[in-house]
Each structure stands twice: as C-alpha cells, then as structure tokens.
PDB file of C-alpha atoms in Angstrom:
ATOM      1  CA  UNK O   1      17.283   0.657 -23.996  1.00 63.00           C
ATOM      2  CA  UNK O   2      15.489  -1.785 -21.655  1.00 75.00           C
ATOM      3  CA  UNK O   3      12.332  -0.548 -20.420  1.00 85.00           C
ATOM      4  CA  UNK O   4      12.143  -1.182 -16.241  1.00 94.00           C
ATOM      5  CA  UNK O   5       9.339  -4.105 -15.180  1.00 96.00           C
ATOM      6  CA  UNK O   6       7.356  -3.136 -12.103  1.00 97.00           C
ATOM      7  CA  UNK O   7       5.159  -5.381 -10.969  1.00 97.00           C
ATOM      8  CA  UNK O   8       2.211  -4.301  -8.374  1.00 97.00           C
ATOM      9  CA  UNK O   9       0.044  -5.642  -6.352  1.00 96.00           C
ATOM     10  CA  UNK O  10      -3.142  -4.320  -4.892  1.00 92.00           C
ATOM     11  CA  UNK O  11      -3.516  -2.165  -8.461  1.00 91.00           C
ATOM     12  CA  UNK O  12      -7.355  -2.157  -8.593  1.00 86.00           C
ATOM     13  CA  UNK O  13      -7.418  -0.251  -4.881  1.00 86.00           C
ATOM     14  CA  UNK O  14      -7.152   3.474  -4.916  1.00 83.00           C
ATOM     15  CA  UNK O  15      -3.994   4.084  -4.518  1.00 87.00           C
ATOM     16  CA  UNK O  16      -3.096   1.370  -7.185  1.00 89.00           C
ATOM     17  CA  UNK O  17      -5.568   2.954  -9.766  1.00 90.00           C
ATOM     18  CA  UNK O  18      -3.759   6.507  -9.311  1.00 90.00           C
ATOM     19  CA  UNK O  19       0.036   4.512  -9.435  1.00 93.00           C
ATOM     20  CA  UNK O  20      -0.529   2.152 -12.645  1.00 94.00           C
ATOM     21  CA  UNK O  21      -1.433   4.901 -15.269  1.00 93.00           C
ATOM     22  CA  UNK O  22       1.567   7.124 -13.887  1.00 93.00           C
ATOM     23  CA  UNK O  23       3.683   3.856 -14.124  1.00 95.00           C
ATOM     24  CA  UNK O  24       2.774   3.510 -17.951  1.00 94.00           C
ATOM     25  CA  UNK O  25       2.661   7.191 -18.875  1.00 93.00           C
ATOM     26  CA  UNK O  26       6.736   7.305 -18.051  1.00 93.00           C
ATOM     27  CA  UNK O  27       6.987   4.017 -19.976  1.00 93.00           C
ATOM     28  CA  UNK O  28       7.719   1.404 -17.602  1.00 95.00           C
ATOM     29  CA  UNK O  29       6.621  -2.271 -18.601  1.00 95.00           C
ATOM     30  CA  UNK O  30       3.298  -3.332 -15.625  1.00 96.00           C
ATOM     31  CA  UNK O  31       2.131  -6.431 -14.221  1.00 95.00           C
ATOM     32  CA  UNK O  32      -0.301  -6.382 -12.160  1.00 95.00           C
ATOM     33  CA  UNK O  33      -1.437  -9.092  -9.385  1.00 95.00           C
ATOM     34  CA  UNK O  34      -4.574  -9.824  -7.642  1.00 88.00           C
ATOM     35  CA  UNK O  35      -7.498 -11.623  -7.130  1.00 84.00           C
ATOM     36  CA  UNK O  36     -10.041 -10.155  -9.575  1.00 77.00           C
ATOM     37  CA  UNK O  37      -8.928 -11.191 -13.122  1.00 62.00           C
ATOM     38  CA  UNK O  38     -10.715  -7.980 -14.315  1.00 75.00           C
ATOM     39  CA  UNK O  39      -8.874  -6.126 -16.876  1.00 84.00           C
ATOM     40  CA  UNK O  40      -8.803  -2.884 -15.232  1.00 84.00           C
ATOM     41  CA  UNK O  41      -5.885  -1.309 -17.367  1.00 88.00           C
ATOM     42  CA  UNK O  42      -6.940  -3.098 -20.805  1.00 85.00           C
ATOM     43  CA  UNK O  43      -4.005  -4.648 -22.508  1.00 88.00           C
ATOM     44  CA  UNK O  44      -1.902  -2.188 -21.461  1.00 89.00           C
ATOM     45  CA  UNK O  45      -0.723  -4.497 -18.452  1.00 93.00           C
ATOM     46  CA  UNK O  46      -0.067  -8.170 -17.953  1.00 93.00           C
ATOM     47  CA  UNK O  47      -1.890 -10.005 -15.186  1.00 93.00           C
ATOM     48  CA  UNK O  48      -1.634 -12.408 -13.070  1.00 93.00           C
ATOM     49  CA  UNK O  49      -4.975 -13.707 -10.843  1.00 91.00           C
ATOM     50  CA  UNK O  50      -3.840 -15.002  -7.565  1.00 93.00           C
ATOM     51  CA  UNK O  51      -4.824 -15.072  -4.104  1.00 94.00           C
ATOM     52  CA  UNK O  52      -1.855 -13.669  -2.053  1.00 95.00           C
ATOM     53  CA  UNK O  53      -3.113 -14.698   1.380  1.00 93.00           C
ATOM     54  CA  UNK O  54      -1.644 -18.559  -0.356  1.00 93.00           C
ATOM     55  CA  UNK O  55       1.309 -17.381  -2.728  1.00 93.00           C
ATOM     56  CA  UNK O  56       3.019 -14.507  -5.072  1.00 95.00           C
ATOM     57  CA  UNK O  57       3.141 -16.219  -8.686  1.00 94.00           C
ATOM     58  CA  UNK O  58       7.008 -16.509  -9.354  1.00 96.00           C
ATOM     59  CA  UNK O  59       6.624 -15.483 -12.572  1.00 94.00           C
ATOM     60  CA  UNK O  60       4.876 -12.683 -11.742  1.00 95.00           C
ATOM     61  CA  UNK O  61       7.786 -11.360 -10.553  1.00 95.00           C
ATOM     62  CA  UNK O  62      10.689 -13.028 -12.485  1.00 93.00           C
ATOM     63  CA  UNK O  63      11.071  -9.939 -15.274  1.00 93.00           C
ATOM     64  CA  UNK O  64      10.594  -7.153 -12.246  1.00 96.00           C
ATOM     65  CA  UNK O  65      12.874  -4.809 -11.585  1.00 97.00           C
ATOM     66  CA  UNK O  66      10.635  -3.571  -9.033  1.00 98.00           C
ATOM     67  CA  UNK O  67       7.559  -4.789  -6.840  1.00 98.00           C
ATOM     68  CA  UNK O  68       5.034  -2.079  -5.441  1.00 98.00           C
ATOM     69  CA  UNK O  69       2.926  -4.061  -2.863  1.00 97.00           C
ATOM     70  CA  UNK O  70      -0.058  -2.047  -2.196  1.00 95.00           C
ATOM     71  CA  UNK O  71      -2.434  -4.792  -0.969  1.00 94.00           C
ATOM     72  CA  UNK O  72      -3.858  -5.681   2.243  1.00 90.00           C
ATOM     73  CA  UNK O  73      -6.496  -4.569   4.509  1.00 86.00           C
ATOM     74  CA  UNK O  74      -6.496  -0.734   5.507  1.00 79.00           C
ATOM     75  CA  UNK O  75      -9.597  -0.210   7.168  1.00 77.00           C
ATOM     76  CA  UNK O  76      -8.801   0.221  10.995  1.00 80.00           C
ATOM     77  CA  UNK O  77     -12.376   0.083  12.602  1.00 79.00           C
ATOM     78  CA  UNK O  78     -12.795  -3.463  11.324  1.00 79.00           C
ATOM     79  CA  UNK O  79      -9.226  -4.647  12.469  1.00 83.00           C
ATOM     80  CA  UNK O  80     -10.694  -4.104  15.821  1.00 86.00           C
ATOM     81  CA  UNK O  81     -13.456  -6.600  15.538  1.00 86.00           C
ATOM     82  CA  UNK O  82     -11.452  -9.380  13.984  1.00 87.00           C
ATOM     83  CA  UNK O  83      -7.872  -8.716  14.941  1.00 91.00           C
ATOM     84  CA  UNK O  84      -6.501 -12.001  13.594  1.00 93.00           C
ATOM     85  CA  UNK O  85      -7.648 -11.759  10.217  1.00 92.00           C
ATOM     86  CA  UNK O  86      -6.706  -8.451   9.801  1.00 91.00           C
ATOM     87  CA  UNK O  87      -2.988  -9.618  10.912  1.00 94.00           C
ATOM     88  CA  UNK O  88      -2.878 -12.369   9.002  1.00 95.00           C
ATOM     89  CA  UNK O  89      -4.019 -11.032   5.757  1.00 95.00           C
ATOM     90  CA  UNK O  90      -1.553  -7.890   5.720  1.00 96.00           C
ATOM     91  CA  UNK O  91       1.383 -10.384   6.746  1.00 97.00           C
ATOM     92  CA  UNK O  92       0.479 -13.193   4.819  1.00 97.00           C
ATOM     93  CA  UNK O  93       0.410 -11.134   1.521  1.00 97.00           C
ATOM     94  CA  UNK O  94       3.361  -9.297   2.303  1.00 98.00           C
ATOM     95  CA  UNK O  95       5.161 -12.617   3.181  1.00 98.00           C
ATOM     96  CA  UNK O  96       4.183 -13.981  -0.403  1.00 97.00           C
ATOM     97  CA  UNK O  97       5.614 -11.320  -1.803  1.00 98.00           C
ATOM     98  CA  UNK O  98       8.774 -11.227  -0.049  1.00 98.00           C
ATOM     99  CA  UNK O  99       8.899 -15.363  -0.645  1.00 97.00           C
ATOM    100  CA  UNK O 100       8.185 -14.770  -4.387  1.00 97.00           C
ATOM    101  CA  UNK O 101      11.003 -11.728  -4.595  1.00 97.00           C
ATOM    102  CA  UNK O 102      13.036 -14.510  -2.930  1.00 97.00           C
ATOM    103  CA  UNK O 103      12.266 -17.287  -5.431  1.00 97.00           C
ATOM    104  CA  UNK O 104      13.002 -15.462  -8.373  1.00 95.00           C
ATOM    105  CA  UNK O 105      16.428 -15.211  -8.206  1.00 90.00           C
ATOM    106  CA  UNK O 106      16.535 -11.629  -9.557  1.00 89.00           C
ATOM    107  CA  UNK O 107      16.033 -10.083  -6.038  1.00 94.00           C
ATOM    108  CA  UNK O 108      13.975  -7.120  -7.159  1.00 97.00           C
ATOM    109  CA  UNK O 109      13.285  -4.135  -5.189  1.00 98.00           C
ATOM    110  CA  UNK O 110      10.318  -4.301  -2.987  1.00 98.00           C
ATOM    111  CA  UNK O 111       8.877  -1.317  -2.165  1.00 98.00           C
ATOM    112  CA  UNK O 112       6.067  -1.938   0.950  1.00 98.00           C
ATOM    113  CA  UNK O 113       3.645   0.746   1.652  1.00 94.00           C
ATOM    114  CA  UNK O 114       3.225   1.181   6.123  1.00 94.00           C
ATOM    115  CA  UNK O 115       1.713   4.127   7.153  1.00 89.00           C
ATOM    116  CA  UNK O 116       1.979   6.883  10.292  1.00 85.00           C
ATOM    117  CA  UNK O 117      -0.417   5.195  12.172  1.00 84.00           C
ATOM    118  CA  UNK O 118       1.937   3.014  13.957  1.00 83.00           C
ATOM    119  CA  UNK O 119       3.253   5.758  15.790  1.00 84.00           C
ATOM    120  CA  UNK O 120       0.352   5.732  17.884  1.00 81.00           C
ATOM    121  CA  UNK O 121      -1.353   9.275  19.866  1.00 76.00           C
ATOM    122  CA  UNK O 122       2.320  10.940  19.696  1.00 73.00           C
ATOM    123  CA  UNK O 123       1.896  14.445  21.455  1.00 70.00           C
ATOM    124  CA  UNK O 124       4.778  15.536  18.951  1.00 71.00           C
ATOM    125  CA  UNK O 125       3.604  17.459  16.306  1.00 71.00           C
ATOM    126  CA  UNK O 126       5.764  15.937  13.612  1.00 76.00           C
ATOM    127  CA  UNK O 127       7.397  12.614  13.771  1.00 77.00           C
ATOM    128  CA  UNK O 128      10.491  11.031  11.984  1.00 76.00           C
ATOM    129  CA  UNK O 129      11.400   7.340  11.137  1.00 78.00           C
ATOM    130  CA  UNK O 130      13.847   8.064  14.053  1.00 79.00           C
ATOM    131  CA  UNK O 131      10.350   7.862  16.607  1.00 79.00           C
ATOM    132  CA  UNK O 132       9.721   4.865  17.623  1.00 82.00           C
ATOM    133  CA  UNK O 133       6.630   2.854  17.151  1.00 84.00           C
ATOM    134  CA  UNK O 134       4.082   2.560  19.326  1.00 84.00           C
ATOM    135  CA  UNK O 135       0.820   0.738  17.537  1.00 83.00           C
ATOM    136  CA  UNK O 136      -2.759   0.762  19.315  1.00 87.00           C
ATOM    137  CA  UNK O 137      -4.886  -1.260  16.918  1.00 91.00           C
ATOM    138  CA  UNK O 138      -4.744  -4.474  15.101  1.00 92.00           C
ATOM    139  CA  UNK O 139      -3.981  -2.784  11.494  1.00 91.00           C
ATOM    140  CA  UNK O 140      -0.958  -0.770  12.572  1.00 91.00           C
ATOM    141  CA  UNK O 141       0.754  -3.512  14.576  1.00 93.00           C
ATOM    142  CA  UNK O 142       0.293  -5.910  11.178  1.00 95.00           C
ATOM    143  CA  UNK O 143       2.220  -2.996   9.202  1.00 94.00           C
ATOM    144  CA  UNK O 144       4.696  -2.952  11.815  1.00 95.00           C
ATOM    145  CA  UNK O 145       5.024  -7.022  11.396  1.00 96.00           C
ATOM    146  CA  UNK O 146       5.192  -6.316   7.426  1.00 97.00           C
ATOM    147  CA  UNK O 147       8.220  -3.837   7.726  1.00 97.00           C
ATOM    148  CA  UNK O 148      10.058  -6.466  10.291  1.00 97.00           C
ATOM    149  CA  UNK O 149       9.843  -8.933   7.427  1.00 98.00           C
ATOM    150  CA  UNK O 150      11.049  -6.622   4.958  1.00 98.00           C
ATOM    151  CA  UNK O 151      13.952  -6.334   6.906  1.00 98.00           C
ATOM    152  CA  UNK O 152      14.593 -10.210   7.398  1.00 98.00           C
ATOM    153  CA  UNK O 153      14.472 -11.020   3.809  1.00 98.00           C
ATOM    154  CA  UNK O 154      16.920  -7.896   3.253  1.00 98.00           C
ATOM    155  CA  UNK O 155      19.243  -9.536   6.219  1.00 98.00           C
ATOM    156  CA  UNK O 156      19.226 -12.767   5.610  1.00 98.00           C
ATOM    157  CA  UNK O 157      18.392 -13.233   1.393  1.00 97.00           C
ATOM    158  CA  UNK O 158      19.666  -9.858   0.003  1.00 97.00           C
ATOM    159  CA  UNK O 159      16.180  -8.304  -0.978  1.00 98.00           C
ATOM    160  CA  UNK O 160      16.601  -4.395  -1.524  1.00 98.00           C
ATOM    161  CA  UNK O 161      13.559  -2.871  -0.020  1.00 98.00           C
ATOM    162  CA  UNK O 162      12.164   0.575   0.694  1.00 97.00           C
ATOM    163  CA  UNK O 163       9.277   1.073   3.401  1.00 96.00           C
ATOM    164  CA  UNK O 164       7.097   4.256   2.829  1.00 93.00           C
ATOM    165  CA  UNK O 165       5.044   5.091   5.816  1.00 89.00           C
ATOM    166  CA  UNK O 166       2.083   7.149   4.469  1.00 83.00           C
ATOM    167  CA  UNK O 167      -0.358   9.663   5.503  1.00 76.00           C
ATOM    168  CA  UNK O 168      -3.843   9.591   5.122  1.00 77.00           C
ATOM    169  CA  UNK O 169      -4.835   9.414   0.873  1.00 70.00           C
ATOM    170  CA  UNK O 170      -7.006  11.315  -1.010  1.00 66.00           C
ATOM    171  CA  UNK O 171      -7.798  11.982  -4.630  1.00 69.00           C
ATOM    172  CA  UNK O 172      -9.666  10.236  -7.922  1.00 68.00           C
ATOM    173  CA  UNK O 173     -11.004   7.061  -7.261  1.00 64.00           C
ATOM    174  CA  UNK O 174     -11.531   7.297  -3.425  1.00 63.00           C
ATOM    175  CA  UNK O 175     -14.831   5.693  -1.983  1.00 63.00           C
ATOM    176  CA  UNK O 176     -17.473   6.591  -0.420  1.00 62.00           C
ATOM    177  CA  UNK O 177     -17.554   6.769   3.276  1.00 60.00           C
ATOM    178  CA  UNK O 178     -14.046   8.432   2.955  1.00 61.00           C
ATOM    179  CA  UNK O 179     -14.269  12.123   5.234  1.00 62.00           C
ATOM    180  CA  UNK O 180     -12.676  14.424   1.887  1.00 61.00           C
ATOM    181  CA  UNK O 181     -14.844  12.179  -0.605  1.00 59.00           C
ATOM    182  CA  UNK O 182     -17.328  12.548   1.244  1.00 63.00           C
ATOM    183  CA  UNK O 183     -17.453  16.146   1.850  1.00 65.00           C
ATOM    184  CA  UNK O 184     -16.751  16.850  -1.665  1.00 67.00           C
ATOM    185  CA  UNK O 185     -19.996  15.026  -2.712  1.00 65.00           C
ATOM    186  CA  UNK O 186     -22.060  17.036  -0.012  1.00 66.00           C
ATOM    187  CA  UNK O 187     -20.777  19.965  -1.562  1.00 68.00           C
ATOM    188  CA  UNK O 188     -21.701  19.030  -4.893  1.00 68.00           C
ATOM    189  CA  UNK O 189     -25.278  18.179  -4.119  1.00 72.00           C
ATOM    190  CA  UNK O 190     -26.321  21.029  -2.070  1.00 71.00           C
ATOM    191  CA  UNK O 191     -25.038  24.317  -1.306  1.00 74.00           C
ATOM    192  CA  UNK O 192     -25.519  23.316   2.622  1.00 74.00           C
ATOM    193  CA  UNK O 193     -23.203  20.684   4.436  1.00 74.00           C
ATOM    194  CA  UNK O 194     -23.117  19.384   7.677  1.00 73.00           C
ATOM    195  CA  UNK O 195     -19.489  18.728   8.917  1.00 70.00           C
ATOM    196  CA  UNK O 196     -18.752  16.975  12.807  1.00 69.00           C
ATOM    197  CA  UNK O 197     -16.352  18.732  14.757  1.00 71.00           C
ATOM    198  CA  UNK O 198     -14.516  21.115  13.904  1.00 69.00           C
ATOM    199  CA  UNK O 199     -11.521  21.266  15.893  1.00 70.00           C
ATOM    200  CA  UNK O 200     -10.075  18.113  14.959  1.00 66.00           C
ATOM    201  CA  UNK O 201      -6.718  18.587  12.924  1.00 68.00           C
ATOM    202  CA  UNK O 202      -5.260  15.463  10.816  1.00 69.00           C
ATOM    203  CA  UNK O 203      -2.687  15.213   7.813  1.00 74.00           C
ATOM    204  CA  UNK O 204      -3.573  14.383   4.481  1.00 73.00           C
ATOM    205  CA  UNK O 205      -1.769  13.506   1.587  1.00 73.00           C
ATOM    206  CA  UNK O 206      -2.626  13.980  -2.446  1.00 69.00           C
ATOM    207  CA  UNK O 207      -2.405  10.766  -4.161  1.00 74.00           C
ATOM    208  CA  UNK O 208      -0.703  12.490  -6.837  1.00 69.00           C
ATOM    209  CA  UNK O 209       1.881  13.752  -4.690  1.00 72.00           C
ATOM    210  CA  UNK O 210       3.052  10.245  -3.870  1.00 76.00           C
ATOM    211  CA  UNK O 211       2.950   8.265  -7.167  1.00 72.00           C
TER     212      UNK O 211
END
C-alpha cells in the first residue's frame, strides 16, 4: 500500500514541530519546506530550502498528496507597526503555495491554517464559520486575503482545500514571551507568581488536540 506524501511548510515553528513527528508516527511520507536548511527532523524527512515570499519548489510538492501550510507571520503587535510587510509575507507565501499546488499537476489538498481573530471584538460568546468576518489589525485581514485565494485557486484551477481557523496554541515547544509559557516557567522557578488581570477570559487550544 502507498504511503500518503504530505508536504509542510512552516515545520520548524511550533505548531510545525508538534505536527511533523505526529505526521511520521502514523507513517505518512514528510517533506518539509523553508528557509533554514537545518535538519530539524534528521533524515526522517526530505527538505527543500526555499524562500516562499519568491516561490513554492514544484517538486516539493509534485509526490504530495497533501500540503499543510503553516508559515507566515503570526505575531499581531508587530503587524501593526509595519502593516505591509506583514500582508505581503502571509499572502505571498500562501500564493506560492497555491501557484506550486497549481503547477504540479497533481492538485493536492491544501490545507491553510487562519485563525478566530478575524472575527474581530464579537460580543457573541461563540462564533461559527457562518459569522462573518470583521478583521481589526493587519495580521487578521492578511489571513482573510489567504482564505480568498484558497478559494480562487479551488474556483478557477480545481485545488481541494480546507481552511482551519484556530484558536490561540499552546503546548511543547512554545516560546518565551507566550502568556501559558510563560506562566508555567514562573511557576517553576518560584513558588510566587505575579499574573496581570485577572478578569480577562480568552480560548486556548492544546497543540495536541489539533495535530
């Protein structure tokens, strides 16, 4: 039986470090993509090195049954300083992707990673893909440009995707400067912490629940 190819991009982030050895453990065949040509997975993997702001490697792609496109810029306090860069490096990566899916001929599944941010300060306590979008800051608007390509390339080349919008991460191999990380350090190095406030409520979602 033929083993499934997914290739993913973004791998060495956090998200991509908890997704890759899942990805192996159940036996599906990994490339990996991205601009550090560290081996992060040993041999277990093939990589490719490439910048994706330019172009997704065709053959990168050309075995894949599958792409998982984690990469792009997340932080939101930054996309606020430099709007454009932060839009054009989440939709020029995607759009590589997409163009490399495209090129291949196989049209493999893309599967984008969004996240609930783009629905903006909803008063409703839960929301559905059936609310509509409403982005305040440069990094959700870019996600919301991602997904719109998604569904071009589905429309007008046949390109399967699936669009996940996600909830804030934690888990092994978050950084520093993250609010659970963080905490969890403070309350490993002393038996007092200092927290803010108190009364703020947000979602958060397992890493290992996800991949």
């Amino acid at each position: 039986m033929r083993r499934k190819h997914i290739t993913v991009t973004g791998a060495t982030g956090f998200l991509g470090k908890n997704l890759v050895p899942v990805l192996l453990k159940n036996t599906y065949r990994v490339t990996v993509v991205g601009r550090s040509a560290q081996r992060t997975f040993g041999n277990a993997v093939s990589y490719h090195t490439a910048d994706l702001l330019k172009e997704m490697p065709v053959e990168a792609v050309r075995a894949a049954d599958a792409i998982i496109h984690l990469a792009g810029e997340i932080a939101i306090g930054p996309s606020l300083s430099a709007p454009r860069e932060r839009i054009d490096h989440n939709v020029g990566m995607t759009l590589s992707v997409l163009e490399a899916a495209r090129l291949s001929g196989k049209k493999p599944l893309v599967i984008f990673m969004s996240t609930t941010q783009l629905y903006g300060r909803t008063k409703k306590r839960v929301v559905t893909e059936e609310d509509l979008p409403f982005p305040l800051e440069p990094y959700s608007a870019s996600k919301i440009m991602c997904e719109t390509l998604c569904v071009m390339y589905h429309a007008l080349y046949g390109i399967p995707y699936i669009i996940l919008r996600s909830e804030s991460f934690y888990g092994p191999h978050q950084r520093s400067g993250m609010f659970i990380s963080d905490t969890v350090g403070k309350m490993m190095a002393s038996d007092h912490i200092t927290t803010g406030s108190l009364s703020a409520r947000r979602n958060f979602t397992y890493t290992g629940d996800v991949v």
